[in-house]
Coordinates of C-alpha atoms and ligand atoms in Angstrom, one line a residue:
X215 CA -35.5 -176.4 2.4
X216 CA -37.2 -179.1 4.6
X217 CA -37.5 -182.6 4.0
X218 CA -40.9 -184.2 3.4
X219 CA -41.5 -187.7 3.4
X220 CA -44.8 -187.2 4.1
X221 CA -47.5 -188.0 0.9
X222 CA -49.1 -185.3 -1.6
X223 CA -52.7 -185.8 -0.9
X224 CA -53.4 -187.0 -4.6
X225 CA -51.4 -189.9 -4.2
X226 CA -52.3 -190.3 0.5
X227 CA -55.7 -191.0 -1.3
X228 CA -54.7 -193.2 -3.4
X229 CA -53.2 -194.6 -0.6
X230 CA -56.1 -194.6 1.3
X231 CA -58.3 -196.7 -1.7
X232 CA -56.6 -199.2 -2.4
X233 CA -56.1 -199.7 1.7
X234 CA -60.1 -200.3 0.9
X235 CA -60.0 -201.9 -1.5
X236 CA -57.6 -204.4 0.2
X237 CA -59.7 -204.7 3.1
X238 CA -63.1 -204.8 1.7
X239 CA -62.3 -206.7 -1.1
X240 CA -59.4 -209.1 -1.7
X241 CA -59.0 -209.5 2.4
X242 CA -62.9 -211.9 2.8
X243 CA -61.8 -213.5 -0.6
X244 CA -58.8 -214.0 -1.2
X245 CA -58.2 -216.9 1.2
X246 CA -60.3 -219.4 -0.8
X247 CA -59.0 -219.0 -4.7
X248 CA -55.4 -219.6 -3.2
X249 CA -56.5 -222.7 -1.7
X250 CA -58.0 -223.2 -4.8
X251 CA -54.5 -222.7 -6.9
X252 CA -56.8 -220.1 -8.7
X253 CA -56.3 -217.2 -10.3
X254 CA -59.0 -214.5 -9.2
X255 CA -60.2 -212.9 -12.2
X256 CA -62.9 -210.9 -10.4
X257 CA -60.9 -209.2 -8.0
X258 CA -58.7 -208.5 -11.0
X259 CA -61.0 -206.8 -12.2
X260 CA -62.0 -204.5 -10.2
X261 CA -58.4 -203.5 -10.5
X262 CA -58.0 -203.1 -13.8
X263 CA -61.9 -200.6 -13.1
X264 CA -60.0 -198.9 -10.3
X265 CA -56.6 -197.8 -12.9
X266 CA -54.4 -199.9 -11.1
X267 CA -52.5 -201.6 -14.4
X268 CA -52.4 -197.7 -15.6
X269 CA -51.2 -195.9 -13.3
X270 CA -47.8 -194.9 -13.7
X271 CA -49.0 -194.1 -17.8
X272 CA -49.7 -191.6 -19.2
X273 CA -53.3 -190.6 -20.3
X274 CA -53.0 -190.6 -23.9
X275 CA -51.8 -194.4 -23.8
X276 CA -54.6 -194.9 -21.0
X277 CA -53.6 -194.5 -18.6
X278 CA -53.6 -192.9 -15.3
X279 CA -51.5 -190.3 -15.7
X280 CA -49.5 -190.7 -11.7
X281 CA -45.5 -192.3 -11.2
X282 CA -44.0 -194.8 -10.2
X283 CA -44.3 -193.7 -6.6
X284 CA -48.6 -194.0 -7.1
X285 CA -47.5 -197.7 -8.9
X286 CA -45.3 -198.3 -5.3
X287 CA -47.9 -197.4 -2.5
X288 CA -51.0 -199.5 -4.3
X289 CA -48.6 -202.3 -4.6
X290 CA -47.6 -201.6 -0.5
X291 CA -51.0 -202.0 -0.4
X292 CA -51.7 -204.5 -1.1
X293 CA -49.5 -206.7 0.0
X294 CA -50.3 -205.7 3.0
X295 CA -53.6 -208.3 2.5
X296 CA -52.8 -210.4 0.0
X297 CA -49.3 -210.7 -2.4
X298 CA -50.4 -212.3 -4.9
X299 CA -52.6 -210.2 -6.6
X300 CA -50.1 -207.5 -5.9
X301 CA -47.6 -209.5 -7.9
X302 CA -50.4 -210.1 -10.3
X303 CA -50.6 -205.6 -10.8
X304 CA -46.2 -205.6 -10.4
X305 CA -45.9 -207.8 -12.6
X306 CA -48.4 -206.8 -15.6
X307 CA -47.4 -203.0 -14.6
X308 CA -43.6 -203.6 -14.5
X309 CA -43.2 -206.2 -16.1
X310 CA -46.2 -206.6 -18.5
X311 CA -46.4 -202.7 -20.0
X312 CA -43.6 -200.6 -18.6
X313 CA -41.5 -202.0 -22.1
X314 CA -43.7 -200.9 -24.7
X315 CA -44.4 -197.8 -22.9
X316 CA -40.6 -197.5 -21.8
X317 CA -39.5 -199.3 -25.6
X318 CA -42.4 -198.9 -27.9
X319 CA -42.7 -197.5 -30.9
X320 CA -46.1 -195.5 -31.5
X321 CA -47.3 -198.0 -33.2
X322 CA -47.0 -200.8 -30.2
X323 CA -48.0 -198.5 -27.7
X324 CA -51.4 -198.1 -29.1
X325 CA -52.0 -200.7 -30.1
X326 CA -50.1 -202.7 -27.0
X327 CA -51.1 -200.1 -23.9
X328 CA -54.6 -199.1 -24.1
X329 CA -55.7 -202.8 -23.2
X330 CA -52.7 -203.1 -20.9
X331 CA -53.5 -199.8 -18.4
X332 CA -57.1 -201.4 -18.6
X333 CA -56.1 -204.9 -17.2
X334 CA -58.3 -205.6 -19.7
X335 CA -54.7 -208.2 -21.5
X336 CA -52.0 -208.8 -19.3
X337 CA -48.4 -208.6 -20.6
X338 CA -45.8 -210.9 -19.5
X339 CA -41.6 -210.5 -18.9
X340 CA -39.7 -213.4 -20.3
X341 CA -36.2 -212.9 -19.1
X342 CA -35.5 -216.4 -17.0
X343 CA -34.7 -219.1 -18.7
X344 CA -34.0 -223.2 -16.5
X345 CA -30.1 -222.9 -17.1
X346 CA -30.1 -219.4 -16.7
X347 CA -32.1 -217.4 -13.8
X348 CA -28.8 -214.6 -12.1
X349 CA -27.2 -214.5 -16.1
X350 CA -29.9 -213.7 -17.1
X351 CA -27.4 -212.2 -20.2
X352 CA -26.6 -216.6 -20.8
X353 CA -29.7 -216.5 -22.5
X354 CA -30.3 -220.0 -25.0
X355 CA -33.8 -218.6 -26.7
X356 CA -32.9 -217.1 -30.3
X357 CA -34.4 -214.8 -32.7
X358 CA -33.2 -215.5 -36.1
X359 CA -34.6 -213.5 -38.9
X360 CA -36.0 -215.3 -41.8
X361 CA -34.8 -212.6 -44.9
X362 CA -37.1 -214.1 -47.2
X363 CA -40.0 -212.3 -45.5
X364 CA -38.4 -209.8 -42.6
X365 CA -40.2 -212.2 -39.9
X366 CA -37.9 -212.3 -36.1
X367 CA -38.1 -217.2 -36.3
X368 CA -38.1 -217.7 -31.8
X369 CA -36.9 -220.6 -30.3
X370 CA -36.0 -222.0 -27.0
X371 CA -37.7 -222.3 -22.6
X372 CA -38.4 -218.9 -21.3
X373 CA -38.9 -220.7 -16.6
X374 CA -41.3 -219.2 -14.5
X375 CA -43.1 -216.5 -16.1
X376 CA -45.9 -214.6 -14.1
X377 CA -48.9 -213.8 -15.8
X378 CA -48.5 -215.3 -19.3
X379 CA -51.2 -217.9 -19.1
X380 CA -54.1 -215.9 -17.8
X381 CA -57.3 -216.5 -20.0
X382 CA -56.0 -212.2 -20.5
X383 CA -52.8 -213.2 -20.9
X384 CA -51.6 -211.3 -24.7
X385 CA -48.3 -211.7 -24.7
X386 CA -45.6 -212.3 -23.3
X387 CA -42.1 -210.2 -24.1
X388 CA -38.9 -212.4 -25.2
X389 CA -35.1 -211.8 -24.5
X390 CA -33.4 -214.2 -26.9
X391 CA -30.4 -213.9 -29.5
X392 CA -30.4 -212.1 -31.9
X393 CA -26.8 -212.2 -33.5
X394 CA -22.6 -211.9 -31.6
X395 CA -20.9 -208.0 -31.3
X396 CA -17.3 -208.3 -33.0
X397 CA -16.3 -210.5 -29.9
X398 CA -18.4 -212.7 -30.1
X399 CA -20.5 -211.6 -27.6
X400 CA -24.2 -212.0 -27.7
X401 CA -26.1 -208.9 -29.5
X402 CA -29.8 -209.9 -27.8
X403 CA -33.3 -208.2 -28.1
X404 CA -36.7 -208.3 -26.8
X405 CA -39.3 -209.4 -28.8
X406 CA -43.1 -209.5 -28.6
X407 CA -44.8 -212.5 -29.1
X408 CA -49.0 -212.5 -28.3
X409 CA -50.7 -215.1 -26.8
X410 CA -52.1 -218.0 -29.9
X411 CA -48.9 -217.1 -32.3
X412 CA -48.5 -220.9 -33.3
X413 CA -45.2 -223.2 -31.5
X414 CA -46.0 -220.8 -28.4
X415 CA -47.2 -223.4 -25.1
X416 CA -47.6 -222.6 -22.3
X417 CA -46.8 -225.5 -20.3
X418 CA -49.9 -226.5 -17.1
X419 CA -48.8 -223.1 -14.1
X420 CA -46.4 -224.9 -11.5
X421 CA -47.6 -225.6 -8.2
X422 CA -46.0 -223.2 -6.2
X423 CA -44.5 -222.9 -1.9
X424 CA -46.7 -219.5 -2.3
X425 CA -47.8 -216.5 -4.6
X426 CA -51.0 -219.1 -5.0
X427 CA -53.9 -217.3 -6.7
X428 CA -51.2 -216.2 -8.4
X429 CA -50.8 -217.5 -12.5
X430 CA -46.8 -218.7 -13.4
X431 CA -45.7 -221.4 -16.2
X432 CA -43.0 -221.9 -18.1
X433 CA -43.1 -221.0 -22.3
X434 CA -42.0 -222.4 -24.6
X435 CA -41.0 -220.6 -28.5
X436 CA -40.4 -223.6 -31.2
X437 CA -39.8 -221.7 -34.6
X438 CA -42.2 -219.3 -33.4
X439 CA -42.6 -216.4 -36.2
X440 CA -43.4 -213.0 -35.6
X441 CA -43.6 -209.8 -37.3
X442 CA -39.9 -207.9 -38.1
X443 CA -42.5 -204.6 -36.6
X444 CA -42.2 -207.4 -33.0
X445 CA -38.8 -205.7 -32.2
X446 CA -39.3 -204.1 -28.8
X447 CA -36.8 -200.8 -29.5
X448 CA -32.9 -201.3 -30.9
X449 CA -32.2 -205.0 -31.8
X450 CA -29.0 -205.5 -29.4
X451 CA -30.4 -203.7 -26.9
X452 CA -32.9 -205.8 -25.1
X453 CA -29.5 -206.5 -22.5
X454 CA -29.4 -202.9 -21.1
X455 CA -33.3 -202.6 -20.9
X456 CA -34.0 -205.9 -19.4
X457 CA -31.5 -204.7 -16.4
X458 CA -33.5 -200.9 -16.4
X459 CA -36.4 -202.2 -16.3
X460 CA -35.0 -204.8 -13.0
X461 CA -34.1 -201.8 -11.7
X462 CA -37.4 -199.9 -11.5
X463 CA -38.6 -203.3 -10.4
X464 CA -36.6 -203.4 -7.2
X465 CA -38.1 -200.1 -6.4
X466 CA -42.5 -202.0 -6.8
X467 CA -40.9 -205.3 -5.0
X468 CA -40.0 -203.6 -2.8
X469 CA -42.5 -201.9 -1.2
X470 CA -45.0 -205.2 -2.5
X471 CA -42.1 -206.7 0.4
X472 CA -42.8 -203.7 3.0
X473 CA -46.6 -204.7 2.5
X474 CA -45.5 -208.2 3.8
X475 CA -43.7 -207.2 6.6
X476 CA -46.2 -204.9 7.4
X477 CA -49.4 -207.0 6.8
X478 CA -47.5 -209.4 9.3
X479 CA -47.7 -206.3 11.8
X480 CA -51.5 -205.1 11.5
X481 CA -52.3 -208.8 12.1
X482 CA -50.4 -209.7 15.3
X483 CA -50.9 -206.8 17.0
X484 CA -54.7 -207.3 17.2
X485 CA -53.9 -211.6 17.6
X486 CA -51.4 -210.7 19.9
X487 CA -54.1 -207.3 22.1
X488 CA -56.5 -211.2 22.3
X489 CA -55.4 -214.1 22.7
X490 CA -55.2 -214.7 26.3
X491 CA -52.1 -218.0 27.9
X492 CA -51.5 -217.3 31.5
X493 CA -54.2 -215.7 32.3
X494 CA -53.5 -213.0 29.9
X495 CA -53.1 -211.1 26.1
X496 CA -50.3 -212.8 25.2
X497 CA -48.9 -208.7 23.7
X498 CA -49.7 -208.6 27.8
X499 CA -45.1 -210.2 27.8
X500 CA -42.5 -207.9 26.9
X501 CA -40.5 -210.4 24.8
X502 CA -43.7 -210.7 22.9
X503 CA -44.0 -206.1 22.9
X504 CA -39.7 -206.5 21.3
X505 CA -41.0 -208.4 18.9
X506 CA -43.6 -206.7 17.7
X507 CA -41.9 -202.6 17.7
X508 CA -38.9 -204.8 15.6
X509 CA -41.8 -206.7 13.3
X510 CA -42.7 -202.7 13.0
X511 CA -39.0 -200.7 12.5
X512 CA -39.2 -202.9 10.0
X513 CA -41.0 -202.4 7.7
X514 CA -41.1 -198.7 8.9
X515 CA -37.8 -198.7 7.3
X516 CA -38.2 -201.1 4.5
X517 CA -41.4 -198.3 3.7
X518 CA -38.4 -195.0 3.8
X519 CA -35.9 -197.8 1.9
X520 CA -37.5 -197.4 -1.1
X521 CA -39.3 -194.5 -1.0
X522 CA -36.1 -192.8 -1.0
X523 CA -34.8 -194.6 -4.8
X524 CA -38.9 -193.8 -5.8
X525 CA -38.1 -190.2 -5.6
X526 CA -34.6 -191.1 -7.5
X527 CA -36.9 -192.2 -9.6
X528 CA -38.9 -189.8 -10.4
X529 CA -36.7 -186.2 -10.1
X530 CA -34.2 -189.3 -12.8
X531 CA -31.2 -189.5 -10.5
X532 CA -29.3 -193.0 -10.5
X533 CA -31.4 -195.0 -8.2
X534 CA -29.7 -198.4 -9.1
X535 CA -27.7 -198.4 -5.6
X536 CA -31.6 -197.6 -3.3
X537 CA -33.1 -199.9 -5.0
X538 CA -30.8 -202.4 -4.3
X539 CA -30.9 -201.7 -1.0
X540 CA -34.3 -201.2 -0.8
X541 CA -35.3 -204.6 -2.3
X542 CA -32.9 -206.3 -0.2
X543 CA -33.7 -204.2 3.3
X544 CA -37.0 -205.0 2.4
X545 CA -38.3 -209.6 1.7
X546 CA -35.1 -209.7 4.3
X547 CA -37.8 -207.9 6.8
X548 CA -40.7 -209.3 5.4
X549 CA -39.0 -213.0 5.5
X550 CA -38.6 -212.2 9.5
X551 CA -41.9 -210.6 10.2
X552 CA -43.5 -213.5 8.3
X553 CA -41.5 -216.4 10.4
X554 CA -42.3 -214.1 13.6
X555 CA -46.0 -213.7 13.1
X556 CA -46.1 -217.2 12.3
X557 CA -44.5 -217.4 16.4
X558 CA -47.0 -214.9 17.9
X559 CA -49.8 -217.1 15.8
X560 CA -49.1 -219.6 17.5
X561 CA -50.3 -223.5 16.1
X562 CA -53.3 -221.4 14.6
X563 CA -50.2 -219.4 12.6
X564 CA -49.7 -222.5 11.3
X565 CA -53.5 -222.5 9.8
X566 CA -54.3 -221.6 6.4
X567 CA -57.2 -220.0 6.8
X568 CA -54.4 -217.5 8.6
X569 CA -53.4 -214.5 7.1
X570 CA -49.8 -214.9 8.6
X571 CA -49.4 -218.8 7.4
X572 CA -50.7 -216.8 3.6
X573 CA -47.5 -214.3 4.4
X574 CA -45.2 -216.4 6.0
X575 CA -45.6 -219.0 2.6
X576 CA -45.4 -215.5 -0.2
X577 CA -42.3 -214.3 1.6
X578 CA -39.8 -216.7 0.3
X579 CA -39.8 -216.2 -3.2
X580 CA -39.1 -211.4 -2.1
X581 CA -35.5 -212.5 -1.5
X582 CA -35.7 -214.7 -5.0
X583 CA -37.3 -213.0 -7.8
X584 CA -36.4 -209.6 -9.5
X585 CA -32.5 -210.3 -8.5
X586 CA -31.9 -212.5 -5.4
X587 CA -30.3 -211.1 -2.0
X588 CA -26.9 -211.9 -4.1
X589 CA -27.4 -209.9 -7.1
X590 CA -28.4 -207.6 -4.4
X591 CA -25.9 -207.5 -2.9
X592 CA -23.1 -207.7 -5.4
X593 CA -24.4 -204.3 -7.2
X594 CA -24.8 -203.0 -4.3
X595 CA -20.4 -203.9 -3.7
X596 CA -20.2 -203.0 -7.2
X597 CA -22.1 -198.8 -7.1
X598 CA -19.8 -199.0 -3.9
X599 CA -16.5 -199.7 -6.0
X600 CA -15.2 -202.5 -4.2
X601 CA -14.1 -206.2 -6.5
X602 CA -13.5 -204.6 -10.2
Ligands
FAD772 C1 -42.6 -217.1 -8.5 C2 -41.4 -216.6 -9.6 C3 -42.2 -215.5 -10.8 C4 -41.1 -215.4 -11.7 N1 -41.5 -214.7 -12.1 C5 -40.3 -213.4 -13.1 C6 -41.3 -213.3 -14.2 O1 -42.2 -213.1 -14.0 N2 -40.0 -213.8 -15.4 C7 -39.0 -213.5 -15.4 O2 -38.1 -213.5 -16.5 N3 -38.7 -214.9 -14.3 C8 -39.1 -214.2 -13.6 N4 -38.9 -215.2 -11.9 C9 -38.0 -216.6 -11.9 C10 -36.7 -215.4 -11.2 O3 -36.9 -214.2 -11.3 C11 -35.1 -215.9 -11.4 O4 -35.9 -217.5 -10.3 C12 -34.0 -215.2 -9.7 O5 -33.7 -214.6 -10.8 C13 -32.7 -217.0 -9.9 O6 -32.8 -217.3 -11.0 P1 -32.8 -218.8 -10.7 O7 -33.5 -219.0 -10.5 O8 -31.7 -218.7 -11.5 O9 -32.1 -218.7 -9.8 P2 -30.1 -219.0 -10.6 O10 -29.7 -217.6 -10.9 O11 -29.9 -220.5 -9.9 O12 -29.1 -218.8 -8.2 C14 -29.4 -220.3 -7.2 C15 -28.2 -219.5 -6.3 O13 -27.2 -219.6 -6.9 C16 -26.9 -218.1 -6.0 N5 -26.0 -217.5 -7.1 C17 -25.8 -216.9 -8.6 N6 -24.9 -216.5 -9.0 C18 -24.2 -215.4 -7.8 C19 -22.6 -215.6 -7.5 N7 -22.5 -214.7 -8.5 N8 -22.6 -214.7 -6.1 C20 -23.5 -215.3 -5.6 N9 -24.9 -216.3 -5.3 C21 -24.8 -216.7 -6.9 C22 -28.3 -217.0 -6.4 O14 -28.7 -216.0 -5.9 C23 -29.5 -218.2 -5.6 O15 -29.4 -218.8 -4.6 C24 -39.8 -215.6 -11.7 C25 -39.4 -216.9 -10.4 C26 -40.6 -217.5 -9.1 C27 -39.9 -219.0 -8.3

């Protein structure tokens, strides 16, 4: 059978719908939210009405009955215009709702997923701690079972948690040490903590370099009690669960990075054709043309890389290495394209009113979040069988 990289008519229709939404609704408004460091509730509400938060989930839980490819296509199109709304969708679906979908009991799914799929409620994923990011298995947060009541009592702090403090945040899934194995290694489990649970505090929003219209907070847990039924998946399986969630999430971040890389091309081609210097469009210079050709090459190759990883995920093949390759390549491409796009825009590229300035500020985190570039290289080397 011939290798066919083209999208199905359904996927192409979704891609085009999100492209139009990003162009017509997000692009004209998002700069002001970004400048004010404000969460764009109305845009997120519209994304919810379009079904974007339910894309990869089955209809019985309020989802759209699509797949992970559909989610990634939507992320790429949103990020071509703006990364704050894209990361809000990525974190809401891939980190917020997906753990419930994959590991939740029937009751947990019925309780949470319909509102998460509708975008009426956002979920957050609390893994990173002040002292543990890349080596998140070192988590210090604890959840001790109160034998008298059966409740879990949670203590600890989580850092940099996306979507954790909006008016519509409904829950955060938190990894915590729930015991020790015979060899002394921690048993890590995941617990669902509803917003507003006594002892659960959301710190004021961080002041960030980029993603300024997205929501990020530190969370603290002081003797937070949740019912026994809020354990997500098996006790002691939390580490394996979050590794799977992060593997998938890397494909989504790669799609988002591809969108940013492509957005830099879109903006720069238009600018190169209209801005004149020395009596001709700057795009008439081969130095600018070559920059644009290289930027397009990076965006295109990034797209092929994330789609390859996604296609393996969809058919149930191993995809860990392909996801790491895609995330590493596309995030570094996004950073390079954003730097080149700013250069092509000259002084205007340093002005916040130009989308490329926002893209420049938003690109760097892609080399850090959901596994740094060094972590991706470690994963790829391990898959190659180097270093044990
Ligand atoms: C805006 C934002 C949103 C985020 N959202 C979430 C979220 O929703 N949920 C969540 O749980 N987390 C979230 N994070 C956290 C993010 O995933 C972590 O910041 C990231 O995993 C890196 O962890 P760290 O910051 O602790 O860096 P560290 O792990 O301390 O790493 C510091 C540096 O050392 C390098 N390094 C570490 N170990 C090695 C090694 N063995 N070899 C070589 N180099 C190494 C790293 O690559 C990095 O360059 C978010 C972060 C940000 C900034």
